[in-house]
PDB file of C-alpha atoms in Angstrom:
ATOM      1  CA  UNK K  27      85.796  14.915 -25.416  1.00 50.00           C
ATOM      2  CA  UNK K  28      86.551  17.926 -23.195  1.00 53.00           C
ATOM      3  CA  UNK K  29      88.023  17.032 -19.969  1.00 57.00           C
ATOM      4  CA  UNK K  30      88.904  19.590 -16.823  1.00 54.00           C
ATOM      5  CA  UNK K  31      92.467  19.572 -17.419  1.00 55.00           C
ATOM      6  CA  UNK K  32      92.304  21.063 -21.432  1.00 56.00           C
ATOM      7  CA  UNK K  33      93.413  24.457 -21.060  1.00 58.00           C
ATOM      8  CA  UNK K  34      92.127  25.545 -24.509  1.00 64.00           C
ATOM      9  CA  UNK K  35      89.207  27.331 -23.060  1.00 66.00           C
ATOM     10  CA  UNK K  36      88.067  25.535 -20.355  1.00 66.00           C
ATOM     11  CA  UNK K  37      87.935  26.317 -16.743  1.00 70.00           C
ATOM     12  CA  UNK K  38      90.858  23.672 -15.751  1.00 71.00           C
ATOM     13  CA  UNK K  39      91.728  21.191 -12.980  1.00 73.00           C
ATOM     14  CA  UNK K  40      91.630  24.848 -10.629  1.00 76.00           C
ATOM     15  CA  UNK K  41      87.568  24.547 -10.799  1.00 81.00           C
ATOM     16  CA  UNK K  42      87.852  21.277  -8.591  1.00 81.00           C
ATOM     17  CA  UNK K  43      89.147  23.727  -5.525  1.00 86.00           C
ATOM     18  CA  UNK K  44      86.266  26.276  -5.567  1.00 88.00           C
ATOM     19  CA  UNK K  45      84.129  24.256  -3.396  1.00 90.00           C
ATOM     20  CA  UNK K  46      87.433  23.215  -0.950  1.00 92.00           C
ATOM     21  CA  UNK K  47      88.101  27.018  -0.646  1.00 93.00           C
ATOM     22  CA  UNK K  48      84.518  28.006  -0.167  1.00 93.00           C
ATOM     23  CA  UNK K  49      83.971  25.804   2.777  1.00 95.00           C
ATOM     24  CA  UNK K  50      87.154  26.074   4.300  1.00 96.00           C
ATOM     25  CA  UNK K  51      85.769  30.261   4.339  1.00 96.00           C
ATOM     26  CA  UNK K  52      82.407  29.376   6.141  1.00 97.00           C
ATOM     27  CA  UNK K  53      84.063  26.648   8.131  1.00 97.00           C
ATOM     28  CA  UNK K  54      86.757  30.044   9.133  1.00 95.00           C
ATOM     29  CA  UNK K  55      83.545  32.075   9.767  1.00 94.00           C
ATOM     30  CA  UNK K  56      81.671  29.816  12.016  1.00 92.00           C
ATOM     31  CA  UNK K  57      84.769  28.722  14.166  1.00 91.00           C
ATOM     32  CA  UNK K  58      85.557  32.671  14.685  1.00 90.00           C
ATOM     33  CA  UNK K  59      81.748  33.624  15.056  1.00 87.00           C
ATOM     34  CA  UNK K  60      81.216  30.424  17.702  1.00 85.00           C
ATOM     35  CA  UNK K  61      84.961  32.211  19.151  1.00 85.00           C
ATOM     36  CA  UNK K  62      83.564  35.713  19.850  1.00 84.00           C
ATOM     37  CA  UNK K  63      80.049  36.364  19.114  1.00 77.00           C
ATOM     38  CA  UNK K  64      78.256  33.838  20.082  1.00 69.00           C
ATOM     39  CA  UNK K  65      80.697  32.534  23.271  1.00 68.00           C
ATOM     40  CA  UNK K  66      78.469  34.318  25.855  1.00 62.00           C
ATOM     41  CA  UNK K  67      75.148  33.353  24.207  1.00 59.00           C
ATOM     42  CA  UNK K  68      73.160  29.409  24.404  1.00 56.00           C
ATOM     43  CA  UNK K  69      75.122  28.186  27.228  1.00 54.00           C
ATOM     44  CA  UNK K  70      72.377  26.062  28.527  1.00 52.00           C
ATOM     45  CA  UNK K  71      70.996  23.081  26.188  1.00 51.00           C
ATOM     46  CA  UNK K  72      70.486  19.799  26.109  1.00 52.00           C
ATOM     47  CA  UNK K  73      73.901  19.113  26.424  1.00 53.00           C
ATOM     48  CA  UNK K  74      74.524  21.555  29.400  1.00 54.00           C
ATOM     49  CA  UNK K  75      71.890  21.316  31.739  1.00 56.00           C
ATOM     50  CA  UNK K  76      70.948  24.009  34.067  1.00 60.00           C
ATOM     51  CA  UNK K  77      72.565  23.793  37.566  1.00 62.00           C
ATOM     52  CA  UNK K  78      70.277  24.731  40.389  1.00 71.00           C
ATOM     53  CA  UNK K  79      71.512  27.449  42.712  1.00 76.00           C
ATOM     54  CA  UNK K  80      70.195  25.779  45.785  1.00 79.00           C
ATOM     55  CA  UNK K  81      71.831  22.617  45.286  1.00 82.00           C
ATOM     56  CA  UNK K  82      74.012  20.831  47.744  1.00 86.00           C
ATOM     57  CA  UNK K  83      76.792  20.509  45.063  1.00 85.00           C
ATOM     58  CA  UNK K  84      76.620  24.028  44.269  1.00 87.00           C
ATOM     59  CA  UNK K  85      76.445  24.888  47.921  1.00 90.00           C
ATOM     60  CA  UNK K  86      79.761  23.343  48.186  1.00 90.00           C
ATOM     61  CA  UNK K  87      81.291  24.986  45.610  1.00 89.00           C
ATOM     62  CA  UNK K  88      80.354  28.366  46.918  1.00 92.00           C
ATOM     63  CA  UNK K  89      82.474  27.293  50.252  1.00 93.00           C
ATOM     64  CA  UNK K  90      85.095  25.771  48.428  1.00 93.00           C
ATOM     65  CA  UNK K  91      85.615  29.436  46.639  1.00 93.00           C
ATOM     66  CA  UNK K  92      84.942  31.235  49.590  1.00 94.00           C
ATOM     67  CA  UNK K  93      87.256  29.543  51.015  1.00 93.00           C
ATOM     68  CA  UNK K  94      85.466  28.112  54.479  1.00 94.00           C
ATOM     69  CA  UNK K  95      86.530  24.706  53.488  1.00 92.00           C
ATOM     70  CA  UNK K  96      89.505  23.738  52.173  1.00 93.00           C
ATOM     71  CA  UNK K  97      90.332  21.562  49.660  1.00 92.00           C
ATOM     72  CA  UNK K  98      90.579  18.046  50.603  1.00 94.00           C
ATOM     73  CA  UNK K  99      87.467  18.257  52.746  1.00 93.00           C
ATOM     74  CA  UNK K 100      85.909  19.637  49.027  1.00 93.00           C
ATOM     75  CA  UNK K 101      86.604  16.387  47.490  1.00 93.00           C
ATOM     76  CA  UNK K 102      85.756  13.951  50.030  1.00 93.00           C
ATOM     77  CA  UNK K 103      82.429  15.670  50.379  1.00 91.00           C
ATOM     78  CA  UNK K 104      81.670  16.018  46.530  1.00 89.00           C
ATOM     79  CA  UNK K 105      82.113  12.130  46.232  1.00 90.00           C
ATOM     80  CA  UNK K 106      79.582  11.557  49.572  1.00 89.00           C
ATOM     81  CA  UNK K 107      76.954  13.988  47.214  1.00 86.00           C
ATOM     82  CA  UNK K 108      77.962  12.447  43.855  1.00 84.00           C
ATOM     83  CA  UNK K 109      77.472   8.793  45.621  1.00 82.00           C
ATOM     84  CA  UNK K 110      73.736  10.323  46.697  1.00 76.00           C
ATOM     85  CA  UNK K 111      71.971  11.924  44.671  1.00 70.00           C
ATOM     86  CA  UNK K 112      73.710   9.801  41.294  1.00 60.00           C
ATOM     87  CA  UNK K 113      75.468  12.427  39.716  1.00 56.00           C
ATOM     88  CA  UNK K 114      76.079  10.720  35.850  1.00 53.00           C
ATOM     89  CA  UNK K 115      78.691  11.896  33.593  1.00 50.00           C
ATOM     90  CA  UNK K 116      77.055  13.250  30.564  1.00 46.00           C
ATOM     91  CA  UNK K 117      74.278  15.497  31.764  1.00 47.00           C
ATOM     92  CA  UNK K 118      70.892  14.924  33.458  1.00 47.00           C
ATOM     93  CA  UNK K 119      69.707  11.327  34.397  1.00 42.00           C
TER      94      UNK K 119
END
C-alpha cells in the first residue's frame, strides 16, 4: 500500500498543502480586490440602506458639519429624531 508520505515516487505529505496555499492566494486576491477596486463600487445593499437626502437626520448632519449647531445640541436632537421616527440598529425596519 502506497501512502502520501513514501517518497519513492510519489507526490509526498507536500500534496496535502496545495489546496491550503491555493486558497490562502484567492482569499489574498479578494481581500486586496474588495481593498482597492471594488471600495468605491456597491455601497448600497441590503445591508446598507439608502439614506434619503431630505431627511430630518440627514438635515442635521448637514448643520452639525456646517457647523450652525454645535455639538451637544447634535446629540440631544439626534436622540429626539431617533426616539420618533424608530431609528433600529441594523438597517431598515
Amino acid at each position: 500500500m502506497q501512502t502520501l508520505a513514501n517518497w519513492d515516487g510519489g507526490p509526498g505529505p507536500w500534496i496535502l498543502f496545495f489546496p491550503l496555499i491555493w486558497a490562502a492566494v484567492v482569499i489574498g486576491v479578494v481581500t486586496l480586490l474588495r481593498r482597492t477596486v471594488w471600495r468605491g463600487r456597491g455601497r448600497r445593499g441590503p445591508w446598507r440602506p439608502a439614506v434619503d437626502e431630505s431627511s430630518p437626520i440627514a438635515v442635521l448632519g448637514r448643520r452639525f458639519a456646517a457647523g450652525e449647531i454645535d455639538e451637544d445640541e447634535y446629540w440631544r436632537r439626534l436622540s429626539v429624531l431617533n426616539e420618533e421616527f424608530g431609528r433600529t440598529r441594523g438597517g431598515a425596519a
